[in-house]
Coordinates of C-alpha atoms in Angstrom, one line a residue:
X1 CA 177.1 191.0 237.0
X2 CA 174.9 193.8 236.0
X3 CA 171.4 194.3 237.4
X4 CA 169.9 193.1 234.2
X5 CA 171.9 189.9 234.3
X6 CA 171.0 189.3 237.9
X7 CA 167.3 189.7 237.0
X8 CA 167.7 187.3 234.1
X9 CA 169.4 184.7 236.3
X10 CA 166.8 185.1 239.0
X11 CA 164.0 184.4 236.5
X12 CA 165.8 181.3 235.2
X13 CA 166.2 179.9 238.7
X14 CA 162.6 180.8 239.5
X15 CA 161.5 178.7 236.5
X16 CA 163.3 175.7 238.0
X17 CA 161.8 176.2 241.5
X18 CA 159.0 173.8 240.5
X19 CA 161.2 170.8 239.9
X20 CA 162.8 171.5 243.3
X21 CA 159.4 171.6 245.0
X22 CA 158.3 168.4 243.2
X23 CA 161.2 166.5 244.8
X24 CA 160.3 168.1 248.2
X25 CA 156.6 167.4 247.9
X26 CA 156.7 163.8 246.6
X27 CA 159.4 162.9 249.1
X28 CA 157.2 164.0 252.0
X29 CA 154.2 162.3 250.4
X30 CA 155.9 158.9 250.3
X31 CA 158.4 159.0 253.1
X32 CA 156.2 160.0 256.0
X33 CA 153.7 157.1 255.7
X34 CA 156.6 154.8 254.8
X35 CA 158.4 156.0 257.9
X36 CA 155.5 155.1 260.1
X37 CA 155.3 151.6 258.6
X38 CA 159.1 151.1 259.1
X39 CA 158.8 152.3 262.7
X40 CA 156.1 149.8 263.4
X41 CA 158.2 147.0 261.7
X42 CA 161.2 147.9 263.8
X43 CA 159.0 147.6 266.9
X44 CA 157.7 144.3 265.8
X45 CA 158.1 141.4 268.2
X46 CA 159.1 139.1 265.3
X47 CA 162.9 139.3 265.6
X48 CA 163.8 138.7 261.9
X49 CA 161.5 141.5 260.8
X50 CA 162.9 143.9 263.5
X51 CA 166.5 143.0 262.6
X52 CA 166.0 143.5 258.8
X53 CA 164.3 146.8 259.4
X54 CA 167.1 147.9 261.7
X55 CA 169.7 147.0 259.0
X56 CA 167.7 149.1 256.4
X57 CA 167.7 152.1 258.8
X58 CA 171.4 151.7 259.6
X59 CA 172.3 151.6 255.9
X60 CA 170.1 154.6 254.9
X61 CA 171.3 156.7 257.8
X62 CA 174.9 155.6 257.6
X63 CA 175.6 156.3 254.0
X64 CA 175.4 159.7 252.2
X65 CA 172.2 160.6 250.4
X66 CA 174.3 161.7 247.4
X67 CA 175.7 158.2 247.1
X68 CA 172.2 156.7 247.4
X69 CA 171.0 158.9 244.5
X70 CA 173.9 157.8 242.3
X71 CA 173.3 154.2 243.1
X72 CA 169.5 154.5 242.4
X73 CA 170.1 156.2 239.1
X74 CA 172.9 154.0 237.7
X75 CA 172.0 150.6 239.2
X76 CA 169.1 149.9 236.9
X77 CA 171.0 150.5 233.6
X78 CA 173.9 148.4 234.8
X79 CA 171.6 145.6 236.0
X80 CA 169.8 145.6 232.6
X81 CA 173.2 144.8 231.0
X82 CA 173.7 141.8 233.3
X83 CA 172.7 138.6 231.5
X84 CA 173.2 136.4 234.5
X85 CA 170.3 137.6 236.5
X86 CA 167.2 135.3 237.0
X87 CA 164.6 135.5 234.2
X88 CA 161.9 137.2 236.3
X89 CA 164.3 140.0 237.4
X90 CA 165.4 140.5 233.7
X91 CA 161.7 140.7 232.8
X92 CA 161.0 143.2 235.5
X93 CA 164.0 145.4 234.6
X94 CA 163.0 145.1 230.9
X95 CA 159.8 146.8 231.6
X96 CA 161.6 149.9 232.9
X97 CA 162.4 152.5 230.2
X98 CA 165.6 154.2 231.2
X99 CA 165.2 156.6 228.2
X100 CA 161.8 157.9 229.5
X101 CA 161.7 161.5 230.6
X102 CA 160.5 160.6 234.1
X103 CA 163.1 157.9 234.7
X104 CA 165.5 160.4 236.3
X105 CA 162.8 162.0 238.4
X106 CA 161.5 158.6 239.6
X107 CA 164.9 157.3 240.6
X108 CA 165.6 160.5 242.5
X109 CA 162.3 160.2 244.4
X110 CA 163.0 156.6 245.2
X111 CA 166.4 157.5 246.7
X112 CA 165.0 160.5 248.7
X113 CA 162.0 158.5 249.9
X114 CA 164.1 155.5 251.2
X115 CA 166.5 157.9 252.9
X116 CA 164.0 160.1 254.6
X117 CA 161.7 157.2 255.6
X118 CA 164.5 155.9 257.7
X119 CA 164.9 159.2 259.5
X120 CA 161.2 159.6 260.0
X121 CA 160.9 156.0 261.2
X122 CA 163.3 156.7 264.1
X123 CA 161.4 159.9 265.0
X124 CA 158.1 158.1 265.0
X125 CA 159.5 155.2 266.9
X126 CA 160.7 157.6 269.6
X127 CA 157.4 159.2 269.7
X128 CA 155.5 156.0 270.1
X129 CA 157.8 154.6 272.7
X130 CA 157.4 157.8 274.7
X131 CA 153.7 157.2 275.3
X132 CA 153.2 155.9 278.9
X133 CA 152.0 152.3 279.3
X134 CA 149.1 153.7 281.4
X135 CA 147.6 155.1 278.1
X136 CA 147.4 151.6 276.7
X137 CA 146.0 150.2 279.9
X138 CA 143.3 152.9 280.0
X139 CA 142.4 152.2 276.4
X140 CA 142.1 148.5 277.2
X141 CA 139.9 149.3 280.2
X142 CA 137.6 151.1 277.8
X143 CA 137.4 147.9 275.7
X144 CA 139.3 149.5 272.8
X145 CA 141.1 147.1 270.5
X146 CA 144.8 147.6 269.3
X147 CA 143.7 149.4 266.1
X148 CA 141.5 151.8 268.0
X149 CA 144.1 152.4 270.7
X150 CA 146.7 153.3 268.2
X151 CA 144.7 155.6 266.0
X152 CA 142.5 157.3 268.7
X153 CA 144.9 157.3 271.7
X154 CA 148.5 156.9 270.7
X155 CA 148.8 158.5 267.2
X156 CA 147.3 161.9 268.2
X157 CA 149.8 162.2 271.1
X158 CA 152.7 161.0 268.8
X159 CA 151.9 163.6 266.2
X160 CA 152.2 166.4 268.8
X161 CA 155.5 165.0 270.2
X162 CA 157.3 164.5 266.9
X163 CA 156.4 167.8 265.3
X164 CA 159.6 169.6 266.3
X165 CA 161.9 166.8 265.1
X166 CA 159.9 166.2 262.0
X167 CA 159.9 169.9 261.1
X168 CA 163.7 169.9 261.4
X169 CA 163.9 167.0 258.9
X170 CA 161.5 168.8 256.6
X171 CA 163.7 171.9 256.5
X172 CA 166.8 169.8 255.9
X173 CA 164.9 168.1 253.0
X174 CA 164.5 171.5 251.3
X175 CA 168.2 172.0 251.3
X176 CA 168.9 168.3 250.4
X177 CA 166.9 168.7 247.1
X178 CA 170.0 170.3 245.7
X179 CA 171.8 166.9 245.8
X180 CA 169.6 165.9 242.8
X181 CA 172.0 167.8 240.6
X182 CA 174.5 165.0 241.0
X183 CA 172.6 163.1 238.3
X184 CA 172.0 166.3 236.3
X185 CA 168.4 166.6 237.4
X186 CA 167.3 170.1 236.3
X187 CA 166.6 172.0 239.5
X188 CA 167.8 175.2 241.1
X189 CA 171.3 174.2 242.1
X190 CA 172.2 172.7 238.7
X191 CA 170.9 175.8 236.9
X192 CA 172.8 178.0 239.3
X193 CA 176.0 176.1 238.5
X194 CA 175.4 176.5 234.8
X195 CA 174.7 180.2 235.1
X196 CA 177.8 180.6 237.3
X197 CA 179.9 179.1 234.4
X198 CA 178.1 181.3 231.8
X199 CA 178.8 184.6 233.7
X200 CA 182.0 183.5 235.5
X201 CA 180.5 184.8 238.7
X202 CA 179.4 183.3 242.0
X203 CA 176.3 185.5 242.1
X204 CA 174.0 182.8 240.7
X205 CA 174.9 180.6 243.6
X206 CA 174.1 183.3 246.1
X207 CA 170.7 183.8 244.4
X208 CA 170.1 180.1 244.6
X209 CA 171.0 180.3 248.3
X210 CA 168.4 183.0 248.8
X211 CA 165.8 180.7 247.3
X212 CA 166.6 177.9 249.7
X213 CA 166.8 180.4 252.6
X214 CA 163.3 181.7 251.9
X215 CA 161.8 178.2 251.6
X216 CA 163.4 177.2 254.9
X217 CA 162.1 180.3 256.6
X218 CA 158.6 179.7 255.3
X219 CA 158.7 176.1 256.6
X220 CA 160.1 177.3 259.9
X221 CA 157.2 179.7 260.4
X222 CA 154.7 177.0 259.3
X223 CA 156.2 174.5 261.8
X224 CA 156.0 177.1 264.6
X225 CA 152.4 177.7 263.7
X226 CA 151.5 174.0 263.8
X227 CA 153.3 173.6 267.1
X228 CA 151.3 176.4 268.7
X229 CA 148.1 174.9 267.4
X230 CA 148.9 171.6 268.9
X231 CA 150.0 173.1 272.3
X232 CA 147.3 171.6 274.5
X233 CA 148.8 173.2 277.7
X234 CA 148.5 176.7 276.5

């Protein structure tokens, strides 16, 4: 490829950086709070709730994200064609417009959110369970209820402890956004593949790789900065 062609491809991929960042941003926005909820449900003393939550985590972590994206995208159109479903389900599915422009994006976000919430849930659960029982006893001695104990005593310590593992998942998420191309969602990897076919060259893929590398580096630096800010023992 000539220098002019490389510049042209770079500008095309730069144009599709925003859809990639949208997947990344919305997944974090939904999966982090959902992960905390799932972690609390798994730790629930009501066994059926704990078991069901554990099954969800096992399925999400035990199957490929690419497969989950495909299922999320194609399941609704296939279910809409099933006439044997209960009426209320058919009514619910009927309200979903699979021809809408945002249908593909929404299904991709659902798949990413469900997948990453399971991983964040395990990280948060480990952080919560690492808090010594003495912290809870001290909070009880200060007449703090469970709500106050969790948000004022436990959560601040959990946040500090889960930052390294969470940062690793966030960096992985940047690279996993490329999996959205499996349902032809227009993001960097899909466009790089198209440009590769246009120019019969692997250069567009290398350019896409540089984009992901730069994003990962930025997140790594940001994570290190946050860790230093939360280093209470410095």
